[in-house]
Amino acid sequence: MRRKNIILTVLMFLFVNILSMAVENSTTLSDTIGLVNPAYQEVLKDYKPNLENIDKTFNYIEKNIKEKGRAIYYSKFEKGKNEIVITDENDNIIYTEKMSEKLAEITPYFEAKQIYQLKNGKTLEYSETNIRVLDKKVKIKSETLMKNKMNKKDAIKSLSLIGDLTNPINNTFSNTEYLKLETYDENNNLFQRIYYRNNKMTIEQEVEGNQAKMIYLFDNTNLMSGKLETYMNGKLFSIMQIKNFIPEGEVKMFYPSGKLLSIFNLKNEQIDGIVKAFFENGKLMGIANFKDGLQDGEAIEYDENGNVIKKVSYKNGKIIK
C-alpha cells in the first residue's frame, strides 16, 4: 500500500517520543537512565530506599526553608567510588549513598542542583540535571509545584536516590499541580519542552525540521493510560489510545487538511487487524489485514474512482498470491 511507509515512519516517531514523556521528573537516576537502558529496571529490583538519608535531606530542606526561605543542595555521582554524594550550597556533605556494582556500572554521568521553597504554602521544586546520553551531554531544567506542602511521606517518594519504583507516573502526577520541563543539547540548544497540568501533558520539539507537538490526556483513574494527540507544524497528525504508557488500541492519522488518512489498531505495540487508508476526498485508497505486525490476508488497493487496481494475498508477511 502506498501509505505503508508513512504509517511505519510515524509509528517509530510516536514510540520514541512516548518514551521521552517518562522524564516527568528527571532528578532521580531511575528516570534518566531508564530511558536509554531498559535493563536498568532489572538492577533496581533489589534496591531499598535509605530512610535515614531521606530524613537528612527532608530535615535539611525544612530547616533551610524556615531560616532562609529556600533550600539548595547538589547531587553528584562519583564513578570511581560507586556512590552518590549530596552536598549543601557550601559544599558540606549532607550524605553519601553507596551503589551496587551493577547499578554503578550502568549509571552514566549524573549531576543535579535542586532548589526547594514554598509558593502559597505548597512545595515548589526547581532542578537542573546534567546527564550523558549516548556519549552526549544533556541538560534538563524542571519546575514542579506540588498540590500541598511536602511531608515525610511525600519525601520518601520524592527524595529517594532512585525515586518511587512502585508506580512513578501515578505517584508523581497525583500530587503535582503543574510541571514545566526543558531539555537542552550539549550546545545548550533547547530541543524539547514538556508542560503538565490537570491530567494534560504537552510535549513540543523539533523532529527533522518539523515542529512536533504531542498532547497526552491522562485517564482520570490511571495516569498510565489515556489519549495521545500528535500535531505537525500546528496541524493534527494522529490520535491514538495509550494503555500502561504504550500505544494500544485505535490509531487515526490525518492529512494536513484534517481529513482522515488512515485508521488501524495496535496490540502489543504492533499493528493488528484491519488497516484502512483513504484519499483526501474520503474515498477508500486501500485495505489490508495485519496479524502481530505482519500482513496476513488479502490487501486491496483502489483508485480515486473506487476501482480495484491491485489485489495481493499475504501470509505471515509474505506474498502468497
Tab-separated table of C-alpha atoms in Angstrom:
chain	number	residue	atom	x	y	z
A	1	MET	CA	0.000	0.000	0.000
A	2	ARG	CA	1.269	3.464	-0.868
A	3	ARG	CA	0.894	4.788	2.662
A	4	LYS	CA	2.616	1.893	4.414
A	5	ASN	CA	5.980	3.673	4.724
A	6	ILE	CA	4.275	6.788	6.086
A	7	ILE	CA	2.481	4.749	8.741
A	8	LEU	CA	5.619	2.941	9.878
A	9	THR	CA	7.664	6.161	9.958
A	10	VAL	CA	5.060	7.881	12.097
A	11	LEU	CA	4.791	4.940	14.474
A	12	MET	CA	8.547	4.966	15.016
A	13	PHE	CA	8.366	8.686	15.800
A	14	LEU	CA	5.499	8.175	18.241
A	15	PHE	CA	7.150	5.292	20.089
A	16	VAL	CA	10.384	7.240	20.601
A	17	ASN	CA	8.551	10.305	21.855
A	18	ILE	CA	6.251	8.369	24.166
A	19	LEU	CA	9.387	7.151	25.926
A	20	SER	CA	10.503	10.735	26.371
A	21	MET	CA	7.330	11.511	28.304
A	22	ALA	CA	8.596	9.305	31.095
A	23	VAL	CA	11.012	12.052	32.059
A	24	GLU	CA	8.382	13.517	34.356
A	25	ASN	CA	10.932	14.451	36.994
A	26	SER	CA	14.453	13.653	35.879
A	27	THR	CA	16.223	14.440	39.138
A	28	THR	CA	16.347	10.741	40.045
A	29	LEU	CA	18.593	8.142	38.468
A	30	SER	CA	15.780	5.775	37.524
A	31	ASP	CA	14.073	8.446	35.409
A	32	THR	CA	17.122	9.370	33.354
A	33	ILE	CA	18.879	6.038	32.868
A	34	GLY	CA	15.709	4.017	32.374
A	35	LEU	CA	15.010	5.920	29.165
A	36	VAL	CA	18.128	4.708	27.389
A	37	ASN	CA	18.763	1.410	29.155
A	38	PRO	CA	15.666	-0.749	29.862
A	39	ALA	CA	17.890	-3.343	31.583
A	40	TYR	CA	18.344	-0.767	34.330
A	41	GLN	CA	14.968	-1.720	35.779
A	42	GLU	CA	16.261	-5.252	36.414
A	43	VAL	CA	19.135	-3.888	38.502
A	44	LEU	CA	16.712	-1.875	40.643
A	45	LYS	CA	14.752	-4.885	41.887
A	46	ASP	CA	16.903	-5.246	44.998
A	47	TYR	CA	17.080	-1.513	45.737
A	48	LYS	CA	15.574	-0.286	49.014
A	49	PRO	CA	15.269	3.448	49.833
A	50	ASN	CA	17.641	4.615	52.576
A	51	LEU	CA	15.164	6.190	55.005
A	52	GLU	CA	17.920	7.722	57.128
A	53	ASN	CA	19.306	9.637	54.128
A	54	ILE	CA	15.816	10.709	53.080
A	55	ASP	CA	15.250	12.056	56.608
A	56	LYS	CA	18.519	14.009	56.431
A	57	THR	CA	17.509	15.627	53.151
A	58	PHE	CA	13.963	16.350	54.291
A	59	ASN	CA	15.170	17.914	57.551
A	60	TYR	CA	17.747	19.978	55.627
A	61	ILE	CA	15.028	21.276	53.294
A	62	GLU	CA	12.647	22.077	56.166
A	63	LYS	CA	15.339	23.876	58.178
A	64	ASN	CA	16.615	25.988	55.286
A	65	ILE	CA	13.170	26.986	54.032
A	66	LYS	CA	12.295	28.116	57.555
A	67	GLU	CA	15.549	30.045	58.048
A	68	LYS	CA	16.368	31.265	54.510
A	69	GLY	CA	13.141	30.892	52.531
A	70	ARG	CA	14.662	28.206	50.299
A	71	ALA	CA	16.887	25.123	50.384
A	72	ILE	CA	19.584	24.328	47.819
A	73	TYR	CA	21.506	21.088	47.502
A	74	TYR	CA	23.587	19.250	44.899
A	75	SER	CA	23.791	15.605	43.798
A	76	LYS	CA	26.784	14.066	42.034
A	77	PHE	CA	27.662	10.538	41.021
A	78	GLU	CA	31.262	9.647	41.914
A	79	LYS	CA	32.039	6.922	39.389
A	80	GLY	CA	35.303	5.799	40.971
A	81	LYS	CA	33.719	5.399	44.407
A	82	ASN	CA	30.401	3.963	43.220
A	83	GLU	CA	28.430	6.456	45.278
A	84	ILE	CA	26.131	9.435	45.085
A	85	VAL	CA	27.265	12.465	47.103
A	86	ILE	CA	24.700	15.019	48.284
A	87	THR	CA	26.080	18.402	49.391
A	88	ASP	CA	24.665	21.726	50.572
A	89	GLU	CA	25.313	25.098	48.910
A	90	ASN	CA	28.549	25.445	50.915
A	91	ASP	CA	29.818	22.079	49.654
A	92	ASN	CA	29.239	20.378	53.027
A	93	ILE	CA	28.197	16.739	52.668
A	94	ILE	CA	24.605	16.033	53.690
A	95	TYR	CA	25.034	12.321	52.995
A	96	THR	CA	26.655	9.808	50.665
A	97	GLU	CA	24.991	6.646	49.425
A	98	LYS	CA	26.807	3.587	48.114
A	99	MET	CA	25.519	1.989	44.950
A	100	SER	CA	25.741	-1.660	43.997
A	101	GLU	CA	28.426	-2.537	41.464
A	102	LYS	CA	25.804	-3.424	38.858
A	103	LEU	CA	23.966	-0.158	39.399
A	104	ALA	CA	27.174	1.888	39.280
A	105	GLU	CA	28.339	0.073	36.152
A	106	ILE	CA	25.348	1.183	34.073
A	107	THR	CA	24.941	4.633	35.648
A	108	PRO	CA	26.081	7.432	33.322
A	109	TYR	CA	27.466	10.797	34.331
A	110	PHE	CA	24.952	12.467	36.665
A	111	GLU	CA	24.920	15.859	38.397
A	112	ALA	CA	21.960	17.836	39.689
A	113	LYS	CA	21.134	21.050	41.531
A	114	GLN	CA	17.828	21.251	43.357
A	115	ILE	CA	16.076	24.195	44.986
A	116	TYR	CA	13.059	23.879	47.283
A	117	GLN	CA	10.848	26.682	48.533
A	118	LEU	CA	7.184	27.373	49.319
A	119	LYS	CA	4.678	29.022	46.991
A	120	ASN	CA	1.317	29.830	48.560
A	121	GLY	CA	2.006	27.167	51.180
A	122	LYS	CA	2.840	24.500	48.562
A	123	THR	CA	6.264	22.993	47.846
A	124	LEU	CA	7.937	24.330	44.710
A	125	GLU	CA	10.968	22.469	43.372
A	126	TYR	CA	13.369	23.718	40.704
A	127	SER	CA	16.113	21.464	39.377
A	128	GLU	CA	18.919	21.415	36.814
A	129	THR	CA	20.162	17.941	35.905
A	130	ASN	CA	23.154	17.099	33.726
A	131	ILE	CA	23.437	13.588	32.323
A	132	ARG	CA	25.204	11.816	29.478
A	133	VAL	CA	23.044	10.055	26.896
A	134	LEU	CA	24.703	8.081	24.096
A	135	ASP	CA	28.010	9.885	24.814
A	136	LYS	CA	26.382	13.310	24.580
A	137	LYS	CA	25.708	15.682	27.451
A	138	VAL	CA	22.099	16.673	28.067
A	139	LYS	CA	20.790	19.294	30.493
A	140	ILE	CA	17.269	19.072	31.918
A	141	LYS	CA	15.662	22.027	33.714
A	142	SER	CA	12.419	21.444	35.572
A	143	GLU	CA	9.999	23.274	37.836
A	144	THR	CA	7.395	21.332	39.817
A	145	LEU	CA	4.685	22.699	42.100
A	146	MET	CA	3.143	20.120	44.410
A	147	LYS	CA	-0.521	20.287	45.400
A	148	ASN	CA	0.470	20.718	49.032
A	149	LYS	CA	3.470	21.179	51.307
A	150	MET	CA	5.796	18.171	51.123
A	151	ASN	CA	5.592	15.959	54.187
A	152	LYS	CA	7.722	12.980	55.206
A	153	LYS	CA	5.505	10.545	53.319
A	154	ASP	CA	5.949	12.610	50.141
A	155	ALA	CA	9.692	12.820	50.826
A	156	ILE	CA	10.097	9.043	50.631
A	157	LYS	CA	8.751	9.184	47.053
A	158	SER	CA	10.455	12.421	46.001
A	159	LEU	CA	13.841	12.403	47.736
A	160	SER	CA	14.883	8.772	47.431
A	161	LEU	CA	18.047	8.210	45.393
A	162	ILE	CA	16.136	6.120	42.854
A	163	GLY	CA	12.695	7.676	43.250
A	164	ASP	CA	9.397	5.838	43.610
A	165	LEU	CA	9.550	2.463	41.834
A	166	THR	CA	6.035	1.246	42.647
A	167	ASN	CA	4.145	3.442	40.186
A	168	PRO	CA	6.238	6.520	39.339
A	169	ILE	CA	3.775	8.060	36.879
A	170	ASN	CA	0.671	7.882	39.087
A	171	ASN	CA	2.516	8.737	42.287
A	172	THR	CA	4.289	11.728	40.744
A	173	PHE	CA	1.366	13.366	38.996
A	174	SER	CA	-1.263	12.570	41.632
A	175	ASN	CA	0.444	15.164	43.851
A	176	THR	CA	1.579	17.560	41.103
A	177	GLU	CA	-0.225	20.830	40.395
A	178	TYR	CA	1.991	21.638	37.447
A	179	LEU	CA	5.304	20.606	35.899
A	180	LYS	CA	7.472	22.518	33.427
A	181	LEU	CA	10.485	20.788	31.905
A	182	GLU	CA	13.021	21.854	29.264
A	183	THR	CA	15.753	19.697	27.730
A	184	TYR	CA	18.918	21.150	26.148
A	185	ASP	CA	21.564	19.506	23.987
A	186	GLU	CA	25.339	19.641	24.566
A	187	ASN	CA	25.471	23.030	22.789
A	188	ASN	CA	22.824	24.393	25.161
A	189	ASN	CA	20.164	24.482	22.436
A	190	LEU	CA	16.620	23.879	23.680
A	191	PHE	CA	15.136	20.894	21.838
A	192	GLN	CA	12.205	19.767	23.955
A	193	ARG	CA	9.572	21.351	26.215
A	194	ILE	CA	7.155	19.474	28.463
A	195	TYR	CA	4.285	21.014	30.423
A	196	TYR	CA	1.820	19.186	32.679
A	197	ARG	CA	-1.316	20.406	34.460
A	198	ASN	CA	-4.779	18.955	35.221
A	199	ASN	CA	-4.142	15.487	33.724
A	200	LYS	CA	-2.865	17.025	30.490
A	201	MET	CA	0.725	16.876	29.290
A	202	THR	CA	2.034	18.806	26.287
A	203	ILE	CA	5.367	17.982	24.651
A	204	GLU	CA	6.924	20.168	21.954
A	205	GLN	CA	10.088	19.505	19.981
A	206	GLU	CA	11.598	19.716	16.501
A	207	VAL	CA	11.660	16.472	14.503
A	208	GLU	CA	13.593	16.512	11.219
A	209	GLY	CA	12.844	20.191	10.635
A	210	ASN	CA	9.164	19.889	11.613
A	211	GLN	CA	7.632	21.353	14.744
A	212	ALA	CA	6.020	18.435	16.558
A	213	LYS	CA	3.607	18.743	19.461
A	214	MET	CA	2.082	15.918	21.481
A	215	ILE	CA	-0.844	16.345	23.837
A	216	TYR	CA	-1.345	13.477	26.262
A	217	LEU	CA	-4.742	13.458	28.015
A	218	PHE	CA	-4.400	11.169	31.036
A	219	ASP	CA	-7.208	8.921	32.190
A	220	ASN	CA	-8.575	10.304	35.489
A	221	THR	CA	-8.279	6.932	37.230
A	222	ASN	CA	-4.994	5.716	35.733
A	223	LEU	CA	-2.317	8.156	34.627
A	224	MET	CA	-0.574	5.350	32.741
A	225	SER	CA	-3.402	5.398	30.188
A	226	GLY	CA	-5.266	7.947	28.112
A	227	LYS	CA	-5.341	9.558	24.662
A	228	LEU	CA	-2.391	10.931	22.704
A	229	GLU	CA	-2.817	13.640	20.046
A	230	THR	CA	0.124	14.492	17.778
A	231	TYR	CA	0.459	17.692	15.744
A	232	MET	CA	2.944	18.543	12.991
A	233	ASN	CA	3.546	22.225	12.251
A	234	GLY	CA	0.341	23.104	14.072
A	235	LYS	CA	-1.904	20.607	12.248
A	236	LEU	CA	-3.438	17.458	13.760
A	237	PHE	CA	-1.414	14.462	12.618
A	238	SER	CA	-2.658	11.497	14.653
A	239	ILE	CA	-4.818	10.369	17.575
A	240	MET	CA	-4.064	7.152	19.452
A	241	GLN	CA	-5.037	5.402	22.645
A	242	ILE	CA	-2.442	4.709	25.349
A	243	LYS	CA	-2.588	1.860	27.862
A	244	ASN	CA	0.061	1.345	30.554
A	245	PHE	CA	2.108	4.051	28.825
A	246	ILE	CA	2.362	2.285	25.454
A	247	PRO	CA	0.174	2.642	22.316
A	248	GLU	CA	-2.731	0.205	22.481
A	249	GLY	CA	-5.993	0.351	20.557
A	250	GLU	CA	-7.263	2.534	17.748
A	251	VAL	CA	-4.968	4.901	15.823
A	252	LYS	CA	-6.166	7.584	13.409
A	253	MET	CA	-3.853	9.561	11.114
A	254	PHE	CA	-4.788	12.721	9.228
A	255	TYR	CA	-3.845	14.796	6.191
A	256	PRO	CA	-2.693	18.406	6.841
A	257	SER	CA	-6.212	19.410	5.749
A	258	GLY	CA	-7.666	17.498	8.691
A	259	LYS	CA	-9.156	14.753	6.518
A	260	LEU	CA	-8.696	11.145	7.672
A	261	LEU	CA	-5.659	9.445	6.084
A	262	SER	CA	-5.728	6.036	7.787
A	263	ILE	CA	-7.171	4.068	10.691
A	264	PHE	CA	-5.753	0.922	12.279
A	265	ASN	CA	-5.347	-0.880	15.585
A	266	LEU	CA	-2.293	-1.527	17.760
A	267	LYS	CA	-1.916	-4.556	20.016
A	268	ASN	CA	1.246	-5.319	21.973
A	269	GLU	CA	2.916	-2.365	20.193
A	270	GLN	CA	2.246	-3.889	16.750
A	271	ILE	CA	-0.321	-3.263	14.023
A	272	ASP	CA	-3.070	-5.845	14.409
A	273	GLY	CA	-6.304	-6.195	12.457
A	274	ILE	CA	-7.771	-4.183	9.581
A	275	VAL	CA	-5.831	-1.180	8.208
A	276	LYS	CA	-7.723	1.304	6.031
A	277	ALA	CA	-6.163	4.181	4.038
A	278	PHE	CA	-8.202	6.947	2.419
A	279	PHE	CA	-7.782	9.537	-0.304
A	280	GLU	CA	-8.144	13.129	0.836
A	281	ASN	CA	-11.632	13.211	-0.685
A	282	GLY	CA	-12.707	10.494	1.759
A	283	LYS	CA	-12.782	7.593	-0.693
A	284	LEU	CA	-11.079	4.327	0.251
A	285	MET	CA	-7.487	4.054	-1.038
A	286	GLY	CA	-6.675	0.611	0.313
A	287	ILE	CA	-7.491	-2.019	2.895
A	288	ALA	CA	-5.272	-4.713	4.384
A	289	ASN	CA	-5.149	-7.042	7.354
A	290	PHE	CA	-2.297	-7.400	9.833
A	291	LYS	CA	-1.609	-10.051	12.431
A	292	ASP	CA	1.066	-9.453	15.081
A	293	GLY	CA	2.629	-6.702	12.977
A	294	LEU	CA	2.742	-8.707	9.716
A	295	GLN	CA	0.403	-8.505	6.746
A	296	ASP	CA	-1.881	-11.532	6.735
A	297	GLY	CA	-4.757	-11.942	4.304
A	298	GLU	CA	-5.884	-10.017	1.247
A	299	ALA	CA	-4.747	-6.427	0.594
A	300	ILE	CA	-6.711	-4.360	-1.922
A	301	GLU	CA	-5.713	-1.044	-3.497
A	302	TYR	CA	-8.238	1.305	-5.178
A	303	ASP	CA	-8.024	4.320	-7.442
A	304	GLU	CA	-9.844	7.559	-6.667
A	305	ASN	CA	-12.901	6.371	-8.599
A	306	GLY	CA	-13.280	3.284	-6.419
A	307	ASN	CA	-11.911	0.837	-8.986
A	308	VAL	CA	-9.722	-2.039	-7.781
A	309	ILE	CA	-6.214	-1.625	-9.187
A	310	LYS	CA	-4.364	-4.275	-7.209
A	311	LYS	CA	-5.020	-7.339	-5.029
A	312	VAL	CA	-2.337	-9.216	-3.118
A	313	SER	CA	-2.653	-12.061	-0.608
A	314	TYR	CA	-0.235	-12.343	2.329
A	315	LYS	CA	0.589	-14.985	4.905
A	316	ASN	CA	2.838	-14.028	7.862
A	317	GLY	CA	4.128	-11.004	5.961
A	318	LYS	CA	4.937	-12.888	2.755
A	319	ILE	CA	3.112	-12.681	-0.568
A	320	ILE	CA	1.391	-15.949	-1.452
A	321	LYS	CA	-0.731	-14.781	-4.390
